[in-house]
Structure formats: C-alpha cells, structure tokens
Tab-separated table of C-alpha atoms in Angstrom:
chain	number	residue	atom	x	y	z
A	1	MET	CA	32.384	-52.673	-17.834
A	2	GLU	CA	32.733	-56.441	-18.184
A	3	PRO	CA	36.398	-57.340	-19.271
A	4	ASP	CA	35.725	-60.946	-18.417
A	5	ALA	CA	33.251	-63.215	-16.843
A	6	ASP	CA	34.255	-62.836	-13.256
A	7	TRP	CA	34.985	-59.078	-12.780
A	8	SER	CA	32.488	-56.718	-13.312
A	9	GLY	CA	32.632	-52.870	-13.192
A	10	GLY	CA	29.305	-52.144	-11.267
A	11	GLY	CA	25.882	-53.385	-10.695
A	12	ARG	CA	25.358	-56.893	-9.130
A	13	GLY	CA	28.260	-58.493	-10.654
A	14	ASP	CA	26.945	-61.146	-13.451
A	15	GLY	CA	29.184	-63.867	-13.468
A	16	GLY	CA	29.325	-66.957	-15.231
A	17	GLY	CA	31.036	-68.415	-18.303
A	18	GLY	CA	30.890	-66.888	-21.752
A	19	GLU	CA	30.561	-68.737	-25.105
A	20	ALA	CA	33.812	-69.361	-26.746
A	21	ALA	CA	32.560	-68.328	-30.222
A	22	ARG	CA	30.569	-65.471	-29.076
A	23	PRO	CA	31.159	-62.306	-31.448
A	24	ARG	CA	32.202	-59.568	-29.234
A	25	GLU	CA	30.656	-56.921	-31.454
A	26	ALA	CA	27.290	-58.508	-31.692
A	27	CYS	CA	26.459	-58.686	-27.895
A	28	ALA	CA	27.776	-59.499	-24.515
A	29	CYS	CA	25.439	-62.017	-23.333
A	30	THR	CA	26.281	-65.117	-21.437
A	31	ARG	CA	23.875	-67.945	-21.026
A	32	PRO	CA	20.868	-67.920	-19.946
A	33	ARG	CA	20.835	-64.217	-20.677
A	34	SER	CA	19.993	-63.150	-24.073
A	35	CYS	CA	19.287	-60.380	-26.416
A	36	LEU	CA	17.847	-60.189	-30.052
A	37	ALA	CA	21.335	-60.636	-31.676
A	38	CYS	CA	22.109	-63.809	-29.755
A	39	GLN	CA	18.888	-65.199	-30.024
A	40	ALA	CA	19.232	-65.089	-33.806
A	41	ARG	CA	22.307	-67.164	-33.492
A	42	ARG	CA	20.849	-69.723	-31.149
A	43	PRO	CA	17.032	-69.579	-31.922
A	44	THR	CA	16.097	-72.641	-29.860
A	45	THR	CA	16.759	-70.772	-26.516
A	46	PRO	CA	14.266	-67.849	-26.629
A	47	ALA	CA	13.888	-65.605	-23.638
A	48	PRO	CA	11.534	-66.747	-20.847
A	49	PRO	CA	8.075	-64.765	-21.076
A	50	PRO	CA	7.693	-62.330	-18.236
A	51	LYS	CA	5.088	-63.177	-15.486
A	52	ASN	CA	1.653	-61.867	-15.824
A	53	VAL	CA	1.313	-58.584	-14.156
A	54	ASN	CA	-1.617	-58.457	-11.673
A	55	PHE	CA	-0.680	-55.501	-9.220
A	56	VAL	CA	0.418	-51.817	-9.847
A	57	TYR	CA	2.273	-49.751	-7.374
A	58	CYS	CA	0.558	-46.483	-6.502
A	59	PRO	CA	3.131	-43.855	-5.406
A	60	THR	CA	0.448	-41.857	-3.689
A	61	THR	CA	-0.697	-44.464	-1.261
A	62	GLY	CA	2.285	-46.868	-1.192
A	63	LEU	CA	0.032	-49.670	-1.905
A	64	ALA	CA	0.303	-52.364	-4.691
A	65	VAL	CA	-3.239	-52.361	-6.287
A	66	GLY	CA	-4.833	-55.164	-8.330
A	67	GLU	CA	-5.241	-54.319	-11.896
A	68	LYS	CA	-8.909	-54.310	-13.228
A	69	PRO	CA	-8.361	-57.133	-15.857
A	70	SER	CA	-6.763	-59.363	-13.164
A	71	ASP	CA	-8.412	-61.663	-10.681
A	72	PHE	CA	-6.952	-59.174	-8.010
A	73	ALA	CA	-9.115	-56.144	-8.958
A	74	GLY	CA	-9.929	-54.217	-6.157
A	75	TRP	CA	-7.468	-55.928	-3.724
A	76	ALA	CA	-4.303	-54.235	-2.475
A	77	PHE	CA	-1.495	-54.841	-0.027
A	78	PRO	CA	1.277	-52.274	1.358
A	79	PHE	CA	4.380	-52.265	-0.763
A	80	PRO	CA	6.951	-50.566	1.355
A	81	GLY	CA	10.329	-49.632	0.402
A	82	VAL	CA	9.598	-47.500	-2.645
A	83	PHE	CA	9.782	-43.763	-3.143
A	84	LEU	CA	9.008	-42.537	-6.484
A	85	LEU	CA	9.209	-38.741	-7.361
A	86	GLU	CA	8.297	-37.626	-11.005
A	87	ASP	CA	9.924	-34.599	-12.771
A	88	PHE	CA	13.077	-34.846	-10.510
A	89	ILE	CA	15.241	-32.951	-13.335
A	90	THR	CA	13.801	-30.697	-16.179
A	91	ALA	CA	13.589	-31.724	-19.936
A	92	GLU	CA	16.532	-29.429	-20.590
A	93	GLU	CA	18.721	-31.059	-17.880
A	94	GLU	CA	17.779	-34.510	-19.172
A	95	TRP	CA	18.998	-33.653	-22.754
A	96	HIS	CA	22.293	-32.123	-21.356
A	97	MET	CA	23.066	-35.105	-19.169
A	98	VAL	CA	22.351	-37.838	-22.001
A	99	ALA	CA	24.371	-35.561	-24.539
A	100	LEU	CA	27.390	-35.577	-21.981
A	101	MET	CA	27.085	-39.433	-21.640
A	102	ASP	CA	27.157	-39.935	-25.360
A	103	GLN	CA	30.384	-38.139	-25.653
A	104	ASN	CA	31.931	-41.275	-23.922
A	105	PRO	CA	31.861	-44.784	-25.243
A	106	TRP	CA	29.176	-47.215	-24.238
A	107	LYS	CA	30.258	-50.748	-23.570
A	108	LEU	CA	28.336	-53.818	-24.557
A	109	SER	CA	26.658	-55.456	-21.583
A	110	GLN	CA	24.261	-58.364	-20.981
A	111	SER	CA	20.932	-58.847	-22.399
A	112	GLY	CA	21.214	-56.174	-25.107
A	113	ARG	CA	22.237	-53.409	-22.777
A	114	LYS	CA	25.243	-50.968	-23.044
A	115	LYS	CA	26.761	-49.442	-19.986
A	116	GLN	CA	29.230	-46.859	-18.648
A	117	ASP	CA	30.670	-47.627	-15.188
A	118	TYR	CA	32.090	-45.253	-12.656
A	119	GLY	CA	33.035	-47.359	-9.691
A	120	PRO	CA	35.500	-50.130	-8.500
A	121	LYS	CA	35.953	-53.284	-10.538
A	122	VAL	CA	34.188	-56.159	-8.555
A	123	ASN	CA	34.168	-59.845	-8.304
A	124	PHE	CA	30.970	-60.328	-6.212
A	125	LYS	CA	31.284	-64.372	-6.031
A	126	LYS	CA	34.698	-63.887	-4.559
A	127	GLN	CA	34.011	-60.713	-2.520
A	128	LYS	CA	37.010	-58.952	-4.072
A	129	LEU	CA	37.345	-55.724	-5.751
A	130	LYS	CA	40.132	-53.634	-7.569
A	131	ALA	CA	39.749	-49.621	-7.313
A	132	GLY	CA	42.818	-48.944	-9.386
A	133	GLY	CA	41.133	-47.542	-12.374
A	134	PHE	CA	38.222	-45.902	-10.498
A	135	THR	CA	38.633	-42.099	-10.635
A	136	GLY	CA	35.330	-41.105	-9.281
A	137	LEU	CA	31.712	-40.241	-10.333
A	138	PRO	CA	31.273	-37.864	-13.550
A	139	SER	CA	31.379	-34.092	-13.054
A	140	CYS	CA	27.701	-33.818	-14.295
A	141	SER	CA	26.463	-35.979	-11.241
A	142	GLN	CA	27.548	-33.591	-8.623
A	143	GLU	CA	24.306	-31.428	-8.803
A	144	ILE	CA	22.147	-34.276	-9.093
A	145	VAL	CA	23.542	-35.875	-5.775
A	146	ASP	CA	23.153	-32.665	-4.093
A	147	ARG	CA	19.473	-32.459	-5.159
A	148	MET	CA	19.066	-36.119	-3.979
A	149	ARG	CA	20.368	-35.171	-0.462
A	150	ALA	CA	17.638	-32.505	-0.238
A	151	LEU	CA	15.087	-35.483	0.063
A	152	SER	CA	14.200	-36.914	3.520
A	153	VAL	CA	14.826	-40.458	2.122
A	154	LEU	CA	18.323	-39.537	0.841
A	155	LYS	CA	19.399	-37.046	3.278
A	156	ASP	CA	22.598	-38.756	4.136
A	157	PHE	CA	23.176	-40.689	0.809
A	158	SER	CA	26.766	-40.768	-0.400
A	159	PRO	CA	27.044	-42.662	-3.600
A	160	VAL	CA	30.282	-44.631	-4.289
A	161	GLU	CA	29.296	-45.868	-7.679
A	162	GLN	CA	27.143	-44.842	-10.670
A	163	CYS	CA	26.147	-47.095	-13.453
A	164	ASN	CA	24.808	-45.809	-16.734
A	165	LEU	CA	22.650	-48.234	-18.747
A	166	ASP	CA	21.392	-47.701	-22.225
A	167	TYR	CA	18.404	-49.886	-23.263
A	168	GLY	CA	17.236	-50.062	-26.871
A	169	PRO	CA	14.278	-51.833	-28.369
A	170	GLU	CA	16.380	-52.823	-31.576
A	171	ARG	CA	18.806	-54.823	-29.347
A	172	GLY	CA	15.976	-56.446	-27.313
A	173	SER	CA	17.214	-54.837	-24.160
A	174	SER	CA	16.133	-56.296	-20.629
A	175	ILE	CA	17.496	-57.425	-17.364
A	176	ASP	CA	16.347	-60.691	-15.630
A	177	PRO	CA	14.908	-60.552	-12.098
A	178	HIS	CA	17.442	-60.099	-9.724
A	179	TRP	CA	18.594	-58.607	-6.275
A	180	ASP	CA	21.304	-56.247	-6.328
A	181	ASP	CA	24.539	-57.245	-4.277
A	182	CYS	CA	24.457	-56.690	-0.480
A	183	TRP	CA	28.096	-57.323	0.367
A	184	LEU	CA	29.457	-54.071	-1.204
A	185	TRP	CA	26.347	-52.008	-1.917
A	186	GLY	CA	24.235	-50.571	0.909
A	187	GLU	CA	20.492	-50.066	1.678
A	188	ARG	CA	19.348	-47.642	-1.066
A	189	LEU	CA	19.404	-48.207	-4.721
A	190	VAL	CA	18.795	-44.763	-6.413
A	191	SER	CA	17.798	-44.661	-10.292
A	192	LEU	CA	17.078	-41.599	-12.500
A	193	ASN	CA	15.080	-42.896	-15.448
A	194	LEU	CA	15.779	-40.775	-18.681
A	195	LEU	CA	14.476	-40.506	-22.190
A	196	SER	CA	11.377	-42.680	-22.181
A	197	THR	CA	8.708	-44.089	-19.823
A	198	THR	CA	9.160	-47.729	-18.768
A	199	VAL	CA	8.236	-50.200	-16.046
A	200	LEU	CA	10.254	-51.795	-13.150
A	201	SER	CA	8.741	-55.392	-12.555
A	202	MET	CA	8.821	-56.783	-8.945
A	203	SER	CA	8.643	-60.614	-8.185
A	204	CYS	CA	9.262	-62.752	-5.269
A	205	ASP	CA	9.755	-66.441	-5.387
A	206	SER	CA	8.696	-67.146	-1.784
A	207	ASP	CA	5.710	-69.804	-1.134
A	208	ASP	CA	4.765	-67.912	1.886
A	209	LEU	CA	1.316	-66.350	1.814
A	210	LEU	CA	0.847	-62.543	1.225
A	211	PRO	CA	-2.170	-61.083	2.879
A	212	LEU	CA	-4.534	-58.921	0.878
A	213	LEU	CA	-7.207	-56.596	1.801
A	214	LEU	CA	-10.289	-55.370	-0.269
A	215	LEU	CA	-10.225	-51.661	-0.671
A	216	GLN	CA	-13.239	-49.929	0.284
A	217	ASN	CA	-12.475	-46.627	-1.138
A	218	GLU	CA	-10.022	-45.254	-3.695
A	219	GLN	CA	-7.509	-43.465	-1.819
A	220	THR	CA	-6.344	-40.121	-3.504
A	221	HIS	CA	-4.088	-37.235	-2.221
A	222	ASN	CA	-3.114	-34.028	-3.388
A	223	SER	CA	0.275	-33.518	-4.677
A	224	GLY	CA	2.876	-31.770	-2.261
A	225	SER	CA	6.394	-30.943	-1.624
A	226	PHE	CA	9.091	-33.838	-1.859
A	227	ASP	CA	9.121	-34.274	1.983
A	228	ASP	CA	5.244	-34.006	2.100
A	229	VAL	CA	5.062	-37.011	-0.470
A	230	TRP	CA	7.532	-39.031	1.641
A	231	ASP	CA	5.779	-38.431	4.727
A	232	ARG	CA	2.206	-39.096	3.515
A	233	GLN	CA	3.265	-42.400	1.838
A	234	HIS	CA	4.682	-43.899	5.227
A	235	HIS	CA	1.554	-42.469	7.023
A	236	THR	CA	-0.665	-44.048	4.618
A	237	LEU	CA	1.093	-47.449	5.022
A	238	GLU	CA	0.812	-47.488	8.679
A	239	GLU	CA	-3.091	-46.646	8.363
A	240	PHE	CA	-3.323	-49.750	6.071
A	241	ARG	CA	-1.351	-52.128	8.388
A	242	SER	CA	-3.435	-50.871	11.286
A	243	THR	CA	-6.813	-51.554	9.480
A	244	ALA	CA	-5.514	-54.767	8.287
A	245	GLU	CA	-4.941	-55.908	11.731
A	246	GLN	CA	-8.535	-55.233	12.905
A	247	GLU	CA	-9.544	-58.949	12.264
A	248	ALA	CA	-12.654	-58.578	14.494
A	249	ASP	CA	-14.263	-56.158	12.054
A	250	PRO	CA	-16.384	-58.355	9.759
A	251	SER	CA	-16.801	-55.569	7.312
A	252	LEU	CA	-13.083	-56.194	6.153
A	253	ALA	CA	-12.713	-58.804	3.657
A	254	SER	CA	-9.319	-60.494	3.307
A	255	ARG	CA	-7.693	-63.117	1.299
A	256	SER	CA	-4.080	-64.392	0.721
A	257	VAL	CA	-1.923	-65.629	-2.088
A	258	PRO	CA	1.647	-67.107	-2.466
A	259	PHE	CA	4.125	-64.442	-2.896
A	260	ARG	CA	5.260	-66.217	-6.124
A	261	GLU	CA	1.843	-65.820	-7.706
A	262	VAL	CA	2.113	-62.039	-7.498
A	263	SER	CA	4.043	-59.434	-9.629
A	264	VAL	CA	3.943	-55.795	-9.090
A	265	GLU	CA	4.492	-53.083	-11.933
A	266	ILE	CA	6.363	-49.822	-10.781
A	267	ARG	CA	5.645	-47.444	-13.806
A	268	LEU	CA	8.627	-45.113	-14.155
A	269	PRO	CA	7.851	-41.757	-15.889
A	270	GLN	CA	10.433	-40.123	-17.977
A	271	ARG	CA	12.797	-37.918	-15.787
A	272	SER	CA	11.418	-39.807	-12.444
A	273	LEU	CA	13.655	-40.630	-9.498
A	274	LEU	CA	13.263	-44.023	-7.893
A	275	VAL	CA	14.532	-45.039	-4.582
A	276	LEU	CA	14.416	-49.010	-3.466
A	277	TYR	CA	15.141	-50.008	0.207
A	278	GLY	CA	13.835	-52.332	2.775
A	279	LEU	CA	11.718	-55.169	1.674
A	280	ALA	CA	11.565	-53.710	-1.893
A	281	ARG	CA	15.472	-54.032	-1.797
A	282	HIS	CA	15.925	-57.236	-0.174
A	283	GLN	CA	12.599	-59.419	-0.514
A	284	TRP	CA	11.517	-58.568	-4.010
A	285	LYS	CA	13.548	-59.133	-7.112
A	286	HIS	CA	13.360	-56.213	-9.711
A	287	ALA	CA	13.671	-56.639	-13.565
A	288	ILE	CA	13.101	-54.547	-16.893
A	289	HIS	CA	11.255	-56.802	-19.367
A	290	ARG	CA	12.047	-56.260	-23.146
A	291	ASP	CA	8.356	-55.468	-24.054
A	292	HIS	CA	8.542	-52.387	-21.654
A	293	ILE	CA	11.518	-51.033	-23.676
A	294	THR	CA	9.804	-49.076	-26.752
A	295	SER	CA	12.283	-46.441	-27.466
A	296	ARG	CA	15.808	-45.703	-26.024
A	297	ARG	CA	16.011	-45.544	-22.425
A	298	VAL	CA	18.972	-44.484	-20.346
A	299	CYS	CA	18.867	-45.269	-16.547
A	300	MET	CA	21.646	-43.479	-14.021
A	301	THR	CA	21.824	-45.912	-10.998
A	302	PHE	CA	23.728	-44.747	-7.920
A	303	ARG	CA	24.673	-47.188	-5.164
A	304	GLU	CA	26.033	-46.407	-1.536
A	305	LEU	CA	28.295	-48.714	0.557
A	306	SER	CA	27.169	-51.335	2.776
A	307	ALA	CA	27.694	-51.441	6.521
A	308	GLU	CA	30.946	-53.461	6.092
A	309	PHE	CA	32.541	-50.738	4.163
A	310	SER	CA	31.225	-47.899	6.290
A	311	PRO	CA	32.431	-46.438	9.417
A	312	GLY	CA	32.568	-49.129	12.134
A	313	GLY	CA	32.656	-51.928	9.416
A	314	LYS	CA	35.502	-54.344	9.314
A	315	GLN	CA	36.323	-52.940	5.648
A	316	GLU	CA	35.750	-49.050	6.597
A	317	GLU	CA	39.280	-47.976	5.331
A	318	VAL	CA	38.620	-49.395	2.049
A	319	GLY	CA	35.140	-48.066	1.897
A	320	GLY	CA	36.456	-44.378	3.017
A	321	LYS	CA	39.037	-44.515	0.220
A	322	LEU	CA	36.367	-45.488	-2.338
A	323	LEU	CA	34.070	-42.777	-1.167
A	324	GLU	CA	36.772	-40.077	-1.241
A	325	THR	CA	37.596	-41.141	-4.592
A	326	ALA	CA	33.862	-41.207	-5.876
A	327	LEU	CA	33.039	-37.788	-4.360
A	328	THR	CA	35.708	-35.915	-6.280
A	329	PHE	CA	33.574	-35.945	-9.351
A	330	GLN	CA	36.256	-36.134	-11.667
A	331	GLY	CA	35.925	-39.616	-12.735
A	332	ARG	CA	35.610	-41.085	-16.373
A	333	PRO	CA	33.905	-44.515	-17.367
A	334	VAL	CA	36.180	-47.591	-16.319
C-alpha cells in the first residue's frame, strides 16, 4: 500500500516525491526507480545494470564461493546471517496460498511490482505509524507461522507484518539494493519464495577489505533435518573462521578485495524459506534484479518488531498492541 509518497503500508518505506503526470494505472514508480512501463515514457533514464556476480552462497556450508567464470573461482569467505531451507511447503500448499492471495486486490508498487500489505501504515522518514486500518495477518498464514517457529532460527519469531509482493517479467519487476528499516522492524527478515525460482543479490558499498581464503577441498554434507542443517551451517562457519586465523600456516593462501567489488547471489528455489539476520541483514544490501524474474514470482515477507517496540523498549505498549492485532490472523490487506 502506497497511498502517497510519505506513508507506506510495509517493507522499508520507500519515500520520495512522485511525478505529477504519472498515470496511476500504468505504474507506481518514483524516480529513480523504474519499470518497463515508465521507461517507455522516459527512455533516457534506463535502469542501471546490476553489478557483475562473482560469488554464490552455498547453503550447505554457509560460504560465499567464487564462481568459476569469475576471477574469484576457488576463493571463498564466510557469509553469516543466512538460513535457506528448500521445500518449506508443498506444491499443493503453494497453489492454495497463491489462489487465496489472488482473491484480494493487488496494488501497484514501485519498480513494476504489485503488493498486498498486512501491517501498520508507516512513515519511516519521520518514524511515525498509523495502525487504524490494520486488522492482523491473514488467516492462511497462521499455519505457516507455526511451522516457522519449529525451526531453531525462528523459535521465538512473532511476525507483526506480512507483505506479499508479485513480480512479473512483463512489468520489468525488480527491487533496488536496500536495507530494510531497523527502527520498526527487528532482527530477522523472513521470506517464502513462491511460483518460480529466483535470485536474491547481495552487495555492500564499503571500501573496507574483505579477506578471502582459497578453498582446499570442496565441502559437502548430507541433507538432514531442519535443525541439523542450522547447526551444521554454524559449525562450518566457525571451522572456517578458525582456519582463516591460522596465518602461520604457509599452505593457506589468502587475499583480500574491497567489499564494494563483491556481489553474492543467494539462489532461491521455488517454495524455499529464507531468513536474513546479523551481517546479512545490516551490512549487506539485498535486491532482486529484473533479469532474474523470468516468470511470475510471489514473495511472502514477514517482519518482527525491533527492540524499541518490544518488551522493555520505550514503545513497548505500541508494539504490544500491534502484535496482539497481528496474531489474531483475521486481517485483510490495507
């Protein structure tokens, strides 16, 4: 929901002035964002090309591994703050959830997307919110939330907002590199990827140097339970850090590169669940590039409250009321 340039129904709160002559039925883009429809009206401002990808996230090891065609083939670094679980729901559940979503209207959003918001109306720039039209998360999400909480990484997760986003190649759908808001939204960002496989692109603008280590052997693990995958990923990261710190070992080859020269692809299979937290949440920006949308993609994103709105925070009363409303699971899009 984007009723005007300042107030947003969810996500990170993309503000900024709109174009006076913008036809609302064509798109909802504000500069510098763009979709195929608005680019046809202002062809002199094409979307910037995405950064070349040179690393791919490995969910088994928790490492970002250099792609073979790139200069970083064979090199890797720990990429903490990502949990990826394939086949979180069944194909039948996926079909049922999208069918229920399509019974409600989709509103035009930035960069060729459509959206449905279940959350408070927020002005992130002024740090104000309005909860009057918020009636809770949709009923179809209650079982999904319960299933999330069975995972170690989400055992105490209480979502206060759900945003459904619809991406289509015919609209040139995308989302620019960004960090999600930290004033209202908490540590973990949870997304369920539906209808098609896509890629989440991670980038960092820092000039600081990122240390890399040359992989000696390809690390593989057998699949296991949800908790096994979670525990194994963290164990592998700790092993990698320990190895990287053994500078006295001449057999370990290392190099460094500025963060801004690195991009990481997190490949999201259809029906997979993604959790971003820690460094992946706060240090790295995430984006969906237009060329990674080849067919319809629907994303369900869930967000929790920040410390300011949680028990002990200065706005805990406001947060408590929002959470109480959210978890009624009786909501309609606002």
